[in-house]
Amino acid sequence: MNYDMNSSKVNTELSKTGCYEFAADAFHCDFKHKLFLGHLGNHLLNAADFHSSDRGFGMRYLNIVNKTWVLSRLAIEMMEMPKEGETFVVETWVESVMKYFTNRNFRIVSVDGGKVYGYGRSVWALIDIVTRQPNDIMAVNDGEILKWMETDKDCPIEKGARVKIDKSAVRTSAIDTHYSDVDVNGHINSVKYIEHILDLFPLEWYQTRVVERIDIAYVAESYYGDKLHFDVSEDNEQERSIRIAKSSAGSEGEVEVCRAKIRFKMDYQ
Amino acid sequence: MNYDMNSSKVNTELSKTGCYEFAADAFHCDFKHKLFLGHLGNHLLNAADFHSSDRGFGMRYLNIVNKTWVLSRLAIEMMEMPKEGETFVVETWVESVMKYFTNRNFRIVSVDGGKVYGYGRSVWALIDIVTRQPNDIMAVNDGEILKWMETDKDCPIEKGARVKIDKSAVRTSAIDTHYSDVDVNGHINSVKYIEHILDLFPLEWYQTRVVERIDIAYVAESYYGDKLHFDVSEDNEQERSIRIAKSSAGSEGEVEVCRAKIRFKMDYQ
């Protein structure tokens, strides 16, 4: 169940930051009894959807006028992952708005607010569903989003830098996309790329490590039936850069879909 | 967020049926804006875990005494799938208890109780974590589970029948298992098999169809690194039977992991 912590039932009293409660249920946790990062990622996207929908600039409203939000960048940095049975709150707010992009931040905290699990940063583009071209965000409900900008709330993690892929990157795997990869927008779900990246590492890797930070920049959309190819470069012992390219039946060559950087830290729990 | 609808804060006043609220959040829905069946399946498993944990025979307690619940059979039959944005309640109760097995049922209803989305039936075995052998359920907390048996509540869907695999079954695919497939019990998550089965069908298949019922019988556990092989037989236009076998590095041949039967119905929404 999700709720707006600071909201009454009257829409005009919504606060700038939306707060949504989630739980690390057993069957959303990995073999170390910690929430799967992919599950957390989808919770962030869902929180973004609740926040924008409640405030007049959400996906379902936008779809009516042939527009949608597309995730352009996502960074998640975790001090600690929620453990099996723990309940946590995802806070989300709009940090800034430009013509074609908006910056949305996240803070993941315990229900009593006493423990911060981590933070997220994201960049979203508004596009036309048919042409897939960027649209002017200010034109949505007369710039409704500007009313909700929260410039005082801190998100103390670094902004994502451009991911450089070394020439030494090695093609490690290729996977087919399936029904389960496709989301409500009809393309491969943004978080599925993260899950596929995590699956590049053997189970033993996670026995002593946990993801500290992941940065992902979405370059092009991929669709059902595309094959995804993964090039991985080892930046240092705990960091990898990954390029995902797609190949499509009927088209020659490959198109870059996204670039990611993942940083692990030691974790023996 | 999950709660026991009929419970006060005092444990002794828990009712026999547990009720847990979930939502079909946008990023848990498929391209037709309906909840992924795999997500629903994990909600059922989580509901079973909440219900048993609150009543003294849950996984976390059992793990302390080196025991755990293992899902032996699962059937889900849906009149309708929850749609994006809808909130629903999973009710679960213990129908009967035998020495080594227990039958647990599910009902998926709208929050106001006015609409029944579907039902589930499941069979669980209690096993020793080390030997993986069946254990006497009555020995857990002096037969605590018997107190919670609910024999008056109806689950009007058929019990699962043994799935027969026709000799004409065709080997359609083989997949590797990854980090994301492994759950808190350290083996391949029961619901992941369902997701992999759904992924055997092309996206176009789902444009005009939805799963009406799935039956799955778990025969053996599979582990990280195992390769899963899928044999599919077409029973009729809307029904398929599927056998999943595993092959493991270092072992010759294949071992049957589970058998499933899936029935679709036409759906143009």
XYZ file of C-alpha atoms in Angstrom, chain A residues 1-3 21-23 25-31 33-37 39 42-43 45-46 49-50 59-60 63 84-85 87 124 178-186 189 192 195 198-204 206 224, chain B residues 1-3 21-23 25-31 33-37 39 42-43 45-46 49-50 59-60 63 84-85 87 124 178-186 189 192 195 198-204 206 224:
106
model
C 0.000 0.000 0.000
C 1.178 3.481 -0.758
C 0.229 6.771 0.709
C 5.823 2.798 1.988
C 7.105 -0.550 0.698
C 8.272 -3.762 2.342
C 8.914 -9.181 1.450
C 10.684 -12.549 1.598
C 10.037 -13.449 -2.023
C 11.440 -10.136 -3.253
C 14.767 -10.824 -1.522
C 17.940 -12.507 -2.697
C 19.780 -15.477 -1.185
C 17.861 -12.102 2.541
C 18.302 -8.579 1.165
C 15.899 -6.835 -1.204
C 16.787 -7.371 -4.873
C 18.114 -4.096 -6.329
C 12.769 -4.674 -6.968
C 10.838 -0.682 -9.750
C 9.670 0.726 -6.413
C 9.760 4.084 -10.704
C 6.393 3.330 -9.079
C 4.514 7.457 -11.015
C 2.427 7.913 -7.814
C 1.875 8.845 -17.075
C -1.798 7.936 -17.215
C -0.982 8.962 -22.253
C 13.830 -9.379 4.560
C 10.822 -8.230 6.593
C 9.484 -1.833 5.832
C 13.295 12.040 -17.232
C 10.800 -11.846 -23.782
C 7.237 -11.027 -22.724
C 8.362 -10.454 -19.095
C 10.869 -7.781 -20.190
C 8.217 -5.515 -21.737
C 6.511 -2.907 -19.548
C 3.404 -0.715 -19.721
C 5.181 1.593 -22.173
C 5.600 -1.287 -24.636
C 11.558 -2.067 -18.869
C 15.249 -5.063 -16.533
C 18.641 -7.063 -13.534
C 23.446 -7.990 -12.117
C 23.020 -11.412 -13.723
C 26.378 -10.986 -15.518
C 28.076 -11.774 -12.197
C 28.128 -15.273 -10.686
C 26.324 -16.024 -7.430
C 29.685 -16.399 -5.669
C 27.473 -11.683 -4.340
C 10.413 -7.227 -27.692
C 1.932 -2.548 3.172
C 0.348 -5.630 4.559
C -1.999 -6.103 7.407
C -3.369 -5.751 0.566
C -1.279 -5.290 -2.578
C -1.432 -2.934 -5.539
C 1.648 -0.705 -9.561
C 2.450 0.469 -13.104
C 5.937 -1.037 -13.191
C 4.633 -4.444 -12.107
C 2.265 -4.571 -15.083
C 2.647 -5.914 -18.607
C 2.187 -4.125 -21.928
C -1.501 -2.707 -18.260
C -2.382 -5.849 -16.310
C -0.426 -7.224 -13.358
C 2.253 -9.732 -14.381
C 1.188 -13.228 -13.268
C 4.204 -10.680 -9.577
C 5.166 -13.838 -5.521
C 2.414 -11.909 -3.702
C 3.989 -16.680 -1.598
C 4.536 -13.525 0.469
C 4.755 -16.252 4.586
C 2.978 -13.406 6.463
C 9.797 -19.690 7.486
C 11.897 -17.451 9.683
C 14.862 -21.726 9.731
C -2.685 -0.989 -13.414
C -3.518 1.147 -10.403
C -5.549 -2.379 -5.216
C 3.501 -27.274 0.866
C 21.374 -16.473 -12.750
C 21.667 -14.507 -9.503
C 18.148 -13.047 -9.986
C 16.599 -16.531 -10.147
C 17.783 -17.541 -6.661
C 15.543 -16.776 -3.687
C 15.904 -16.623 0.108
C 15.877 -20.427 0.245
C 18.999 -20.578 -1.919
C 12.474 -19.317 -6.971
C 10.630 -17.890 -11.709
C 7.899 -16.462 -15.583
C 5.256 -17.371 -19.852
C 8.343 -16.232 -21.753
C 8.089 -19.285 -24.031
C 5.231 -17.511 -25.831
C 5.785 -14.543 -28.150
C 4.446 -11.110 -27.246
C 1.872 -11.378 -30.042
C -0.547 -12.166 -25.304
C 22.226 -21.503 -9.457
